[in-house]
Amino acid sequence: MEQDNKNIEGQEPMSPLEQWELQSALNREHASAPDVEAAWDDVCQRLGLPEADAAEEMPQQPSTALWPMLRPFVRWAAGIAAVVALVVGYRYWSASQMAVPVNVNADSFAINVPDSIDAVTITTADGLPRHAEEELTLDKPADATTPARLMALSVPRGQDYHLTLADGTQVWLNAESRLEFPDRFNGNTREVRLQGEAYFEVKKDAKRPFIVHTDYLTTRVLGTSFDVRAYSPKDASVTLVSGRVQVKTDNLAQVLSPGEQASLKGSQLAVKAVDTYPITQWKEGFFYFDNQSLFFIMQELARWYGVNVSFDDTSKMQVRLHFVVERNKSLREAIANLNALGVVHAEVDGNMVIIN
């Protein structure tokens, strides 16, 4: 005999409702009858009434004179309650069976995204890329029977983006970054995959750890605030602002405390104390460089403004500066502020910034 949800040749396929009704009938056929006596005893305990055996022996007091008249009604109600519990329990079970988790691949992205984009873009596994809303929020109740979908959010150069995941976790994505995530977390973990840089404020959930996968590091938390940077193996790092996180590579693991940063040093995982303020100011709308090399500064400006950088004097690459500028400034304004420090001189020539 074919399985119940398969169609008999020549007949129209069953609708989801018809399939559910058929499965309900099959379950009712094999389900044991509700234990009315047990349900009745439970009702007695909840209402403070004498249980079945005790009620037969107790003398009728004035306060319980109505008990013989109420008892048949309460027995009937208990029976109804038992049947309702059976139906609701089955519906809950069937819904949980249909809520299949969508897992993020820990090793690679599952969704193909165009190589070059000029706007914040949402891509799903079953659809074409589309421009994202001004601020994406997924923390709305969803039908548990609807399959979860895997999504990829891509942010181009010169932009950043804030989104709220389905569990309430807040994510700020920096320029030239990508996050892959399900539109609903149904499993025992909440997992995402990142390329680039993102700041996370994770909604606390002690039963479902939040895991951020990158090509270089994996970060596991329950609820905390931290910055993950994964543009390349040379700058891959996790910086903890509050709470606790575990950072892992293939064969190493470190638990961070607030104000610590884990980064790759060759094949090792190095941990050091850092000032988290400069590291997280990008999400507040600022380039904030504190004792950073000019090479790193120009690398960040190039990513944001979409330009190339040329050093006429390569010795200037390692000059260290304290430099702050708003990210909404134009490239020429940012370079003018850099030149005002009097340490180097930079010029903008089309799509190139030349450090003299």
PDB file of N, CA and C in Angstrom, residues 6 13 45 65 67 91 102-103 111 126 167 172 178 230 237 273 278 284 286 313 338 340:
ATOM      1  N   LYS A   6       0.523  10.085  -0.500  1.00  0.00           N
ATOM      2  CA  LYS A   6       0.753   9.952  -1.931  1.00  0.00           C
ATOM      3  C   LYS A   6      -0.597   9.882  -2.643  1.00  0.00           C
ATOM      4  N   PRO A  13      -4.493  15.694  -6.452  1.00  0.00           N
ATOM      5  CA  PRO A  13      -3.699  15.670  -5.216  1.00  0.00           C
ATOM      6  C   PRO A  13      -4.466  16.271  -4.052  1.00  0.00           C
ATOM      7  N   GLN A  45      -8.630  18.341  42.272  1.00  0.00           N
ATOM      8  CA  GLN A  45      -7.498  18.948  42.974  1.00  0.00           C
ATOM      9  C   GLN A  45      -7.408  20.432  42.682  1.00  0.00           C
ATOM     10  N   ALA A  65     -23.585  20.828  50.242  1.00  0.00           N
ATOM     11  CA  ALA A  65     -24.908  20.283  49.956  1.00  0.00           C
ATOM     12  C   ALA A  65     -25.194  20.223  48.462  1.00  0.00           C
ATOM     13  N   TRP A  67     -23.001  19.542  46.201  1.00  0.00           N
ATOM     14  CA  TRP A  67     -22.009  18.687  45.538  1.00  0.00           C
ATOM     15  C   TRP A  67     -22.634  17.581  44.703  1.00  0.00           C
ATOM     16  N   ARG A  91      -2.293  18.786  17.769  1.00  0.00           N
ATOM     17  CA  ARG A  91      -2.034  19.923  16.882  1.00  0.00           C
ATOM     18  C   ARG A  91      -0.662  20.527  17.173  1.00  0.00           C
ATOM     19  N   VAL A 102      16.232  25.375   9.527  1.00  0.00           N
ATOM     20  CA  VAL A 102      17.105  25.643   8.387  1.00  0.00           C
ATOM     21  C   VAL A 102      18.486  25.929   8.957  1.00  0.00           C
ATOM     22  N   ASN A 103      19.449  25.106   8.621  1.00  0.00           N
ATOM     23  CA  ASN A 103      20.776  25.226   9.208  1.00  0.00           C
ATOM     24  C   ASN A 103      21.711  26.031   8.310  1.00  0.00           C
ATOM     25  N   ILE A 111      24.043  30.433  -0.416  1.00  0.00           N
ATOM     26  CA  ILE A 111      23.299  31.250  -1.384  1.00  0.00           C
ATOM     27  C   ILE A 111      24.278  32.016  -2.267  1.00  0.00           C
ATOM     28  N   ASP A 126      15.554  30.697  -3.042  1.00  0.00           N
ATOM     29  CA  ASP A 126      14.542  30.413  -4.056  1.00  0.00           C
ATOM     30  C   ASP A 126      14.091  31.659  -4.818  1.00  0.00           C
ATOM     31  N   ASP A 167      14.978  36.338  16.370  1.00  0.00           N
ATOM     32  CA  ASP A 167      14.978  36.147  17.820  1.00  0.00           C
ATOM     33  C   ASP A 167      15.118  37.451  18.579  1.00  0.00           C
ATOM     34  N   TRP A 172      24.544  45.055  13.264  1.00  0.00           N
ATOM     35  CA  TRP A 172      24.997  46.175  12.429  1.00  0.00           C
ATOM     36  C   TRP A 172      26.058  45.622  11.477  1.00  0.00           C
ATOM     37  N   ARG A 178      28.683  40.704   4.379  1.00  0.00           N
ATOM     38  CA  ARG A 178      27.565  39.828   4.014  1.00  0.00           C
ATOM     39  C   ARG A 178      27.222  38.934   5.189  1.00  0.00           C
ATOM     40  N   ALA A 230      36.067  39.878   9.792  1.00  0.00           N
ATOM     41  CA  ALA A 230      36.537  38.709   9.030  1.00  0.00           C
ATOM     42  C   ALA A 230      36.667  39.068   7.558  1.00  0.00           C
ATOM     43  N   SER A 237      39.229  38.921  13.704  1.00  0.00           N
ATOM     44  CA  SER A 237      39.237  39.143  15.157  1.00  0.00           C
ATOM     45  C   SER A 237      37.816  39.141  15.697  1.00  0.00           C
ATOM     46  N   ALA A 273      44.058  42.603  25.784  1.00  0.00           N
ATOM     47  CA  ALA A 273      43.127  43.618  26.274  1.00  0.00           C
ATOM     48  C   ALA A 273      43.123  44.794  25.300  1.00  0.00           C
ATOM     49  N   PRO A 278      37.064  52.612  20.219  1.00  0.00           N
ATOM     50  CA  PRO A 278      37.407  52.868  18.811  1.00  0.00           C
ATOM     51  C   PRO A 278      36.944  51.762  17.874  1.00  0.00           C
ATOM     52  N   GLU A 284      28.360  53.754  15.015  1.00  0.00           N
ATOM     53  CA  GLU A 284      27.797  55.033  15.451  1.00  0.00           C
ATOM     54  C   GLU A 284      27.991  56.128  14.402  1.00  0.00           C
ATOM     55  N   PHE A 286      31.162  56.863  12.741  1.00  0.00           N
ATOM     56  CA  PHE A 286      32.478  57.515  12.766  1.00  0.00           C
ATOM     57  C   PHE A 286      33.581  56.551  12.335  1.00  0.00           C
ATOM     58  N   ASP A 313      55.681  57.013  -0.982  1.00  0.00           N
ATOM     59  CA  ASP A 313      56.739  56.698  -0.023  1.00  0.00           C
ATOM     60  C   ASP A 313      56.206  55.603   0.891  1.00  0.00           C
ATOM     61  N   LEU A 338      42.539  64.613   7.168  1.00  0.00           N
ATOM     62  CA  LEU A 338      43.766  63.838   7.361  1.00  0.00           C
ATOM     63  C   LEU A 338      44.989  64.718   7.140  1.00  0.00           C
ATOM     64  N   ALA A 340      45.195  67.826   7.566  1.00  0.00           N
ATOM     65  CA  ALA A 340      45.265  68.861   8.614  1.00  0.00           C
ATOM     66  C   ALA A 340      46.112  68.409   9.802  1.00  0.00           C
TER      67      ALA A 340
END
